[in-house]
Amino acid sequence: MTCRICKSATTEVVDLGKMPIANGFLDERQFKDECFFDLKTAFCEKCKTFQLVQQPQPEMMFHDHYAFFSSTSQAMIEHFGQMARSYLSDFNLNRPDTFVVELGSNDGVMLRHFANIGIKHLGIEPSANVAEAAKKNGVNTITKFFNKDVALEAIKEYGKADLISAANVMCHIPDLRSVGDGVEILLKDDGIFVFEDPYLGDMIQKTSYDQIYDEHVYLFSLQSVSNIFASHGLEVFRVAPQVTHGGSMRYYLCRKGKRPTEESVNHQQQMERRLKLDSMETFVSFKNACEQHKKDFLGLLTNLKNEGKRIVGYAATSKSTTVLNYCGIGSKLIEYICDTTPIKQNKFSPGMHIPIKPYDHFKKDNPDYVALFGWNHAKEILTKESAAGGGGTISG
Ligand code: TMP
Ligand code: ZN
């Protein structure tokens, strides 16, 4: 395929096989119409961007019944509170003339900290149901995909932005050029554009191939982000690693030359050189590590099952769709997956059709083993479950 960013020829790397929509939890009567696509990845040796070869239409993933609400995890609520507070303190944003924009503002979990103190703000969120939740939280939100036209409309109504923020959004957008064009015009001359997404370095180090699913069209490194936004006159002046989503990176960009490049950028560049994130050999080893994980995980579950143990899943994450479908794990091995999100409950997991049960069902049950699909929330979940007591083993 040609690179989505720089149009050079890419090299195919990991192929995870036929995949359904990661967040496409479904009813029995929808099984026959379920859509699948080839979950293949590629690496561009020119701009160093790791990307999906094929992605389903955005409308199939982000729609009026989109199943992902940012505020379902207490840790994520705290994370976004901290993010807002760090913006306010680091960049002196608590001023009467400040204008803050968030792309993919979800249910307003971050922006409400600006709304609460009366700062002019705008959330731009394509999924109608989460956007409605944001409005109920008092967060000014429009239901749109962000691009240059939306940026022009926003400028007309509110002026240019001091801060454009996006969390777990940029890696979802195939046409980053249109977003870059929008950011380029919407940002004040001394404004900052900050975004965070799952980090390629973490995925390689942890073999967390479950970061790869339809919504994540890219897994960025600092090097790829620098290359992607250079053509929009933007440069990275700070990076900050995050523990969220199993290892993320926050990138701070400004117009070229507007701010000194901070030490964190040099440090991360060295890390990336050490990890060889710019080299094909890294992706060949990653592919082997994925195959080994599949063998090990499937072997472990099969052995436990043969010993007559009951295994259930914990948290029907989007990531679990990749693991379950890639490894071919269905309800013969994992009886059900419990999840706290009401719209996933009493449905079936995409592709493998494992029943999704409410958390209360799990509380009353006493399985022998629990596979933790929400391993990125391990700290929160293990604290909760060890406080609740009970037997069984949880492993991620
Ligand atoms: P994510 O990893 O894609 O953000 O999905 C998180 C899912 O995990 C979401 O469906 C809610 C679920 N979850 C639980 O069921 N119990 C929990 O304690 C936590 C933290 C998350
Ligand atoms: Zn490229």
Coordinates of C-alpha atoms and ligand atoms in Angstrom, one line a residue:
M1 CA 0.0 0.0 0.0
T2 CA 1.0 3.6 -0.3
C3 CA 1.6 5.5 3.0
R4 CA -1.5 7.4 4.2
I5 CA 0.8 10.2 5.2
C6 CA 3.6 10.7 2.6
K7 CA 2.4 8.5 -0.2
S8 CA 5.6 6.4 -0.4
A9 CA 5.5 2.6 -0.7
T10 CA 5.1 0.9 2.7
T11 CA 6.1 -2.6 3.8
E12 CA 3.5 -4.9 5.3
V13 CA 4.2 -6.1 8.8
V14 CA 1.8 -7.8 11.2
D15 CA -1.3 -9.4 9.8
L16 CA -3.9 -10.1 12.5
G17 CA -6.4 -11.7 10.1
K18 CA -10.1 -11.1 9.6
M19 CA -11.5 -8.7 12.2
P20 CA -14.9 -7.4 13.1
I21 CA -15.6 -3.8 14.2
A22 CA -13.8 -3.6 17.6
N23 CA -16.7 -1.8 19.4
G24 CA -19.4 -3.6 17.4
F25 CA -21.1 -5.4 20.2
L26 CA -24.1 -7.1 18.7
D27 CA -27.4 -9.0 19.2
E28 CA -27.9 -12.6 18.0
R29 CA -30.0 -11.5 15.1
Q30 CA -27.2 -9.3 13.8
F31 CA -24.7 -12.2 13.6
K32 CA -25.4 -12.9 10.0
D33 CA -24.8 -9.3 8.8
E34 CA -21.6 -8.8 10.8
C35 CA -18.9 -7.0 8.8
F36 CA -15.3 -8.2 8.8
F37 CA -12.2 -6.6 7.3
D38 CA -8.5 -7.6 7.0
L39 CA -6.5 -6.2 10.0
K40 CA -3.1 -5.8 8.4
T41 CA -0.5 -3.3 9.3
A42 CA 2.3 -1.6 7.4
F43 CA 5.3 0.5 8.2
C44 CA 6.5 3.5 6.1
E45 CA 10.3 3.7 6.1
K46 CA 10.2 7.2 4.8
C47 CA 8.0 9.0 7.3
K48 CA 8.3 6.2 9.9
T49 CA 4.5 5.9 10.4
F50 CA 3.1 2.5 11.6
Q51 CA -0.4 2.2 10.1
L52 CA -3.4 0.0 9.2
V53 CA -3.5 -1.1 5.6
Q54 CA -7.3 -1.1 5.5
Q55 CA -9.9 0.6 7.7
P56 CA -13.7 0.2 7.7
Q57 CA -15.7 3.4 6.9
P58 CA -15.6 5.8 9.9
E59 CA -19.4 5.8 10.0
M60 CA -19.3 2.1 10.9
M61 CA -17.2 2.9 14.0
F62 CA -18.2 6.3 15.2
H63 CA -22.0 6.7 15.2
D64 CA -25.0 7.6 17.3
H65 CA -24.6 4.5 19.5
Y66 CA -20.8 4.5 19.8
A67 CA -20.1 2.3 22.8
F68 CA -17.1 4.2 24.2
F69 CA -17.7 6.7 27.1
S70 CA -14.5 8.2 28.5
S71 CA -16.0 8.6 31.9
T72 CA -16.6 4.9 32.6
S73 CA -13.3 4.5 34.4
Q74 CA -12.5 6.4 37.6
A75 CA -8.8 6.5 36.6
M76 CA -9.6 8.1 33.3
I77 CA -11.8 10.7 34.9
E78 CA -8.8 11.6 37.2
H79 CA -6.4 11.5 34.2
F80 CA -8.5 14.1 32.3
G81 CA -8.8 16.3 35.4
Q82 CA -5.1 16.3 35.7
M83 CA -4.7 17.0 32.0
A84 CA -7.0 20.1 32.3
R85 CA -5.2 21.3 35.5
S86 CA -1.8 21.0 33.8
Y87 CA -2.9 23.0 30.8
L88 CA -4.2 25.7 33.1
S89 CA -1.0 25.9 35.2
D90 CA 1.6 25.3 32.5
F91 CA 0.2 27.7 29.9
N92 CA -1.5 30.4 31.9
L93 CA -4.9 29.6 30.3
N94 CA -7.1 31.0 33.1
R95 CA -7.6 34.3 31.4
P96 CA -10.8 36.0 30.3
D97 CA -9.9 35.9 26.6
T98 CA -8.8 32.2 26.4
F99 CA -10.4 29.9 23.9
V100 CA -9.9 26.1 24.3
V101 CA -10.9 23.5 21.7
E102 CA -11.0 19.8 22.1
L103 CA -11.2 17.4 19.1
G104 CA -13.1 14.2 19.9
S105 CA -14.2 15.7 23.2
N106 CA -16.3 12.6 24.0
D107 CA -18.6 13.1 27.0
G108 CA -16.8 16.3 28.0
V109 CA -14.7 14.6 30.7
M110 CA -11.7 17.0 30.1
L111 CA -13.5 20.2 28.8
R112 CA -15.9 20.4 31.7
H113 CA -12.9 21.6 33.8
F114 CA -12.8 24.6 31.5
A115 CA -16.6 25.0 31.3
N116 CA -16.8 24.9 35.1
I117 CA -14.6 28.0 35.5
G118 CA -16.3 29.9 32.6
I119 CA -13.5 29.6 30.0
K120 CA -14.7 29.9 26.4
H121 CA -14.4 26.4 24.9
L122 CA -15.7 24.2 22.1
G123 CA -15.9 20.4 21.9
I124 CA -15.9 18.9 18.5
E125 CA -17.2 15.3 18.7
P126 CA -18.5 13.2 15.8
S127 CA -20.5 10.6 17.9
A128 CA -23.9 12.0 18.7
N129 CA -24.6 10.0 21.9
V130 CA -21.4 10.9 23.7
A131 CA -21.8 14.6 22.5
E132 CA -25.3 14.7 24.0
A133 CA -23.8 13.5 27.3
A134 CA -21.2 16.3 27.1
K135 CA -23.9 18.9 26.5
K136 CA -25.8 17.6 29.6
N137 CA -22.5 18.2 31.5
G138 CA -22.6 21.9 30.4
V139 CA -19.9 21.5 27.8
N140 CA -20.4 23.4 24.6
T141 CA -20.2 20.7 21.9
I142 CA -20.9 20.3 18.2
T143 CA -21.4 16.9 16.5
K144 CA -18.9 17.0 13.6
F145 CA -15.7 15.5 12.2
F146 CA -13.0 18.2 12.5
N147 CA -11.5 19.6 9.3
K148 CA -10.6 23.0 7.7
D149 CA -14.3 24.0 7.2
V150 CA -15.2 23.3 10.8
A151 CA -12.1 25.3 11.9
L152 CA -13.2 28.3 9.7
E153 CA -16.7 28.1 11.3
A154 CA -15.2 28.0 14.8
I155 CA -13.0 31.0 14.1
K156 CA -16.0 33.0 12.8
E157 CA -17.9 32.3 16.0
Y158 CA -15.2 32.2 18.7
G159 CA -11.9 33.5 17.3
K160 CA -8.6 31.5 17.2
A161 CA -7.6 29.0 19.8
D162 CA -5.0 29.2 22.5
L163 CA -5.1 25.4 22.9
I164 CA -6.3 22.6 20.7
S165 CA -6.3 19.4 22.6
A166 CA -7.1 15.8 21.6
A167 CA -6.9 12.6 23.6
N168 CA -7.1 9.2 21.8
V169 CA -8.4 10.9 18.7
M170 CA -5.6 11.6 16.3
C171 CA -4.7 8.0 15.9
H172 CA -8.3 7.4 14.8
I173 CA -8.2 9.8 11.9
P174 CA -7.0 8.5 8.5
D175 CA -6.9 11.8 6.8
L176 CA -4.5 13.6 9.2
R177 CA -3.8 16.2 6.5
S178 CA -7.3 17.7 6.8
V179 CA -7.0 17.8 10.6
G180 CA -3.5 19.4 10.3
D181 CA -4.9 22.0 7.9
G182 CA -7.7 22.8 10.4
V183 CA -5.3 23.1 13.3
E184 CA -2.9 25.2 11.2
I185 CA -5.6 27.9 10.7
L186 CA -7.5 27.6 14.0
L187 CA -4.5 27.9 16.3
K188 CA -3.4 31.4 17.5
D189 CA 0.1 32.3 16.5
D190 CA 1.4 31.4 20.0
G191 CA -1.2 28.7 20.5
I192 CA -0.4 25.1 21.3
F193 CA -1.7 21.9 19.9
V194 CA -1.5 18.9 22.3
F195 CA -2.5 15.4 21.7
E196 CA -2.0 12.0 23.3
D197 CA -2.4 8.5 21.9
P198 CA -1.2 5.0 22.6
Y199 CA 2.5 5.0 22.0
L200 CA 4.3 2.7 19.5
G201 CA 7.3 2.3 21.8
D202 CA 5.0 0.7 24.5
M203 CA 3.3 -1.6 22.0
I204 CA 6.7 -2.9 20.8
Q205 CA 8.1 -3.3 24.2
K206 CA 5.0 -5.0 25.7
T207 CA 3.9 -6.9 22.6
S208 CA 0.5 -5.2 23.2
Y209 CA -0.8 -6.0 19.7
D210 CA -4.3 -5.5 21.1
Q211 CA -3.6 -1.7 20.5
I212 CA -4.1 -2.6 16.8
Y213 CA -7.8 -2.4 15.9
D214 CA -10.0 -0.7 13.4
E215 CA -10.2 2.6 15.2
H216 CA -6.4 2.9 15.6
V217 CA -5.4 3.6 12.1
Y218 CA -1.9 4.8 13.4
L219 CA 0.3 4.0 16.3
F220 CA 2.6 7.0 16.6
S221 CA 6.1 7.6 17.6
L222 CA 7.7 11.0 18.3
Q223 CA 9.5 10.7 15.0
S224 CA 6.4 10.0 13.0
V225 CA 4.5 12.8 14.7
S226 CA 7.3 15.3 13.9
N227 CA 7.2 14.2 10.3
I228 CA 3.5 14.3 10.0
F229 CA 3.0 17.9 11.3
A230 CA 6.2 19.5 9.8
S231 CA 4.2 20.2 6.6
H232 CA 1.8 22.2 8.7
G233 CA 4.5 24.4 10.1
L234 CA 4.2 22.7 13.5
E235 CA 6.9 21.2 15.7
V236 CA 7.0 19.1 18.9
F237 CA 8.5 21.1 21.8
R238 CA 7.6 18.8 24.7
V239 CA 6.6 15.1 25.2
A240 CA 5.2 13.5 28.3
P241 CA 4.8 9.7 28.6
Q242 CA 1.4 8.6 30.1
V243 CA 0.4 5.4 31.7
T244 CA -3.1 5.5 30.2
H245 CA -4.3 2.9 27.6
G246 CA -1.4 0.6 28.4
G247 CA 1.2 3.3 27.6
S248 CA 0.6 6.5 25.7
M249 CA 2.6 9.6 24.7
R250 CA 1.4 13.2 25.0
Y251 CA 2.9 15.5 22.2
Y252 CA 3.0 19.3 22.6
L253 CA 3.3 21.2 19.4
C254 CA 3.6 24.8 18.5
R255 CA 4.3 26.8 15.4
K256 CA 7.9 26.3 14.3
G257 CA 10.4 28.3 16.3
K258 CA 7.7 29.7 18.7
R259 CA 9.0 27.8 21.8
P260 CA 12.3 26.2 22.8
T261 CA 12.5 22.5 22.2
E262 CA 12.6 21.0 25.7
E263 CA 14.9 18.2 27.0
S264 CA 12.0 15.7 27.0
V265 CA 12.1 15.7 23.2
N266 CA 15.8 15.0 23.0
H267 CA 15.4 12.3 25.6
Q268 CA 12.6 10.6 23.8
Q269 CA 14.4 10.8 20.5
Q270 CA 17.3 8.9 22.0
M271 CA 14.9 6.3 23.5
E272 CA 13.4 5.8 20.0
R273 CA 16.8 5.3 18.5
R274 CA 17.6 2.7 21.2
L275 CA 14.2 0.9 20.5
K276 CA 14.9 1.1 16.8
L277 CA 11.4 2.4 16.1
D278 CA 12.6 3.5 12.7
S279 CA 13.7 0.1 11.5
M280 CA 11.9 -2.7 9.8
E281 CA 13.8 -5.4 11.8
T282 CA 11.8 -4.2 14.9
F283 CA 8.5 -4.9 13.2
V284 CA 9.7 -8.4 12.1
S285 CA 10.5 -9.3 15.8
F286 CA 7.2 -7.8 16.8
K287 CA 5.4 -10.0 14.4
N288 CA 7.1 -13.1 15.9
A289 CA 6.3 -12.0 19.4
C290 CA 2.6 -11.7 18.5
E291 CA 2.6 -15.2 17.1
Q292 CA 4.3 -16.5 20.2
H293 CA 1.7 -14.7 22.5
K294 CA -1.1 -16.3 20.5
K295 CA 0.4 -19.8 21.0
D296 CA 1.0 -19.2 24.7
F297 CA -2.4 -17.6 25.5
L298 CA -4.4 -20.2 23.6
G299 CA -2.3 -23.0 25.2
L300 CA -2.9 -21.6 28.7
L301 CA -6.7 -21.3 28.3
T302 CA -6.9 -24.8 26.6
N303 CA -5.0 -26.4 29.4
L304 CA -7.1 -24.8 32.1
K305 CA -10.3 -25.8 30.3
N306 CA -9.0 -29.4 30.0
E307 CA -8.5 -29.4 33.8
G308 CA -12.2 -28.5 34.1
K309 CA -11.7 -24.9 35.2
R310 CA -14.2 -22.1 34.4
I311 CA -12.7 -19.0 32.8
V312 CA -14.4 -15.7 32.3
G313 CA -13.3 -12.4 30.8
Y314 CA -13.1 -9.0 32.6
A315 CA -13.9 -5.8 30.7
A316 CA -15.1 -6.0 27.1
T317 CA -12.5 -3.6 25.8
S318 CA -12.0 -2.7 22.2
K319 CA -8.6 -4.3 22.6
S320 CA -10.2 -7.6 23.6
T321 CA -11.8 -7.9 20.1
T322 CA -8.3 -8.1 18.6
V323 CA -7.0 -10.7 21.0
L324 CA -10.1 -12.9 20.9
N325 CA -10.3 -12.9 17.1
Y326 CA -6.6 -13.2 16.4
C327 CA -6.3 -16.1 18.9
G328 CA -9.6 -17.6 17.9
I329 CA -11.0 -17.7 21.4
G330 CA -14.8 -18.1 21.7
S331 CA -17.3 -19.0 24.4
K332 CA -16.0 -22.6 24.6
L333 CA -12.9 -21.2 26.4
I334 CA -14.2 -18.0 27.9
E335 CA -17.8 -18.3 29.2
Y336 CA -18.6 -14.6 29.3
I337 CA -17.1 -11.2 29.7
C338 CA -18.3 -8.9 32.4
D339 CA -18.4 -5.2 31.7
T340 CA -19.8 -2.1 33.5
T341 CA -20.9 -0.3 30.3
P342 CA -24.7 -0.7 30.0
I343 CA -24.9 -0.6 26.2
K344 CA -22.4 -3.6 25.9
Q345 CA -24.3 -5.7 28.4
N346 CA -26.5 -8.6 27.3
K347 CA -24.9 -8.4 23.8
F348 CA -22.2 -10.5 22.3
S349 CA -18.6 -9.7 21.6
P350 CA -17.7 -8.8 18.0
G351 CA -16.6 -11.8 15.9
M352 CA -16.3 -14.5 18.5
H353 CA -19.8 -13.9 20.0
I354 CA -18.9 -14.3 23.7
P355 CA -21.8 -13.2 25.9
I356 CA -21.3 -9.8 27.7
K357 CA -22.7 -9.8 31.2
P358 CA -23.3 -7.0 33.7
Y359 CA -20.7 -6.7 36.4
D360 CA -23.2 -7.8 39.0
H361 CA -23.4 -11.2 37.3
F362 CA -19.7 -11.6 37.8
K363 CA -19.9 -10.5 41.4
K364 CA -22.3 -13.3 42.2
D365 CA -20.4 -15.9 40.2
N366 CA -17.3 -17.7 41.3
P367 CA -15.2 -18.6 38.3
D368 CA -11.8 -20.2 38.7
Y369 CA -9.9 -17.8 36.4
V370 CA -10.4 -14.4 35.0
A371 CA -8.7 -13.1 31.9
L372 CA -8.2 -9.4 32.3
F373 CA -8.9 -7.8 28.9
G374 CA -8.9 -4.3 30.5
W375 CA -5.2 -4.8 31.5
N376 CA -4.7 -1.1 30.9
H377 CA -7.0 -0.5 33.9
A378 CA -5.3 -3.2 36.0
K379 CA -4.4 -1.0 38.9
E380 CA -8.0 0.3 39.4
I381 CA -9.5 -3.2 38.8
L382 CA -7.2 -5.1 41.0
T383 CA -7.6 -2.6 43.8
K384 CA -11.4 -2.9 43.5
E385 CA -11.4 -6.7 43.3
S386 CA -8.9 -7.4 46.0
A387 CA -11.0 -5.2 48.3
A388 CA -14.0 -7.2 47.4
G389 CA -12.3 -10.5 48.2
G390 CA -13.2 -13.8 46.6
G391 CA -11.2 -16.6 45.0
G392 CA -10.0 -17.1 41.5
T393 CA -7.0 -15.8 39.6
I394 CA -6.9 -12.7 37.5
S395 CA -4.3 -12.4 34.8
G396 CA -3.8 -9.9 32.0
Ligands
TMP1 P1 -11.1 0.6 27.0 O1 -9.9 -0.2 27.5 O2 -11.3 0.3 25.5 O3 -11.1 1.9 27.5 O4 -12.5 -0.1 27.6 C1 -12.7 -0.1 28.9 C2 -13.9 -1.1 29.1 O5 -13.6 -1.7 30.4 C3 -15.2 -0.4 29.2 O6 -16.2 -1.2 28.5 C4 -15.6 -0.5 30.7 C5 -14.8 -1.7 31.2 N1 -14.4 -1.7 32.6 C6 -15.1 -2.5 33.5 O7 -16.0 -3.3 33.0 N2 -14.8 -2.5 34.8 C7 -13.8 -1.7 35.3 O8 -13.5 -1.7 36.5 C8 -13.1 -0.8 34.4 C9 -12.1 0.1 34.8 C10 -13.5 -0.8 33.0
ZN2 ZN 5.0 7.7 4.9

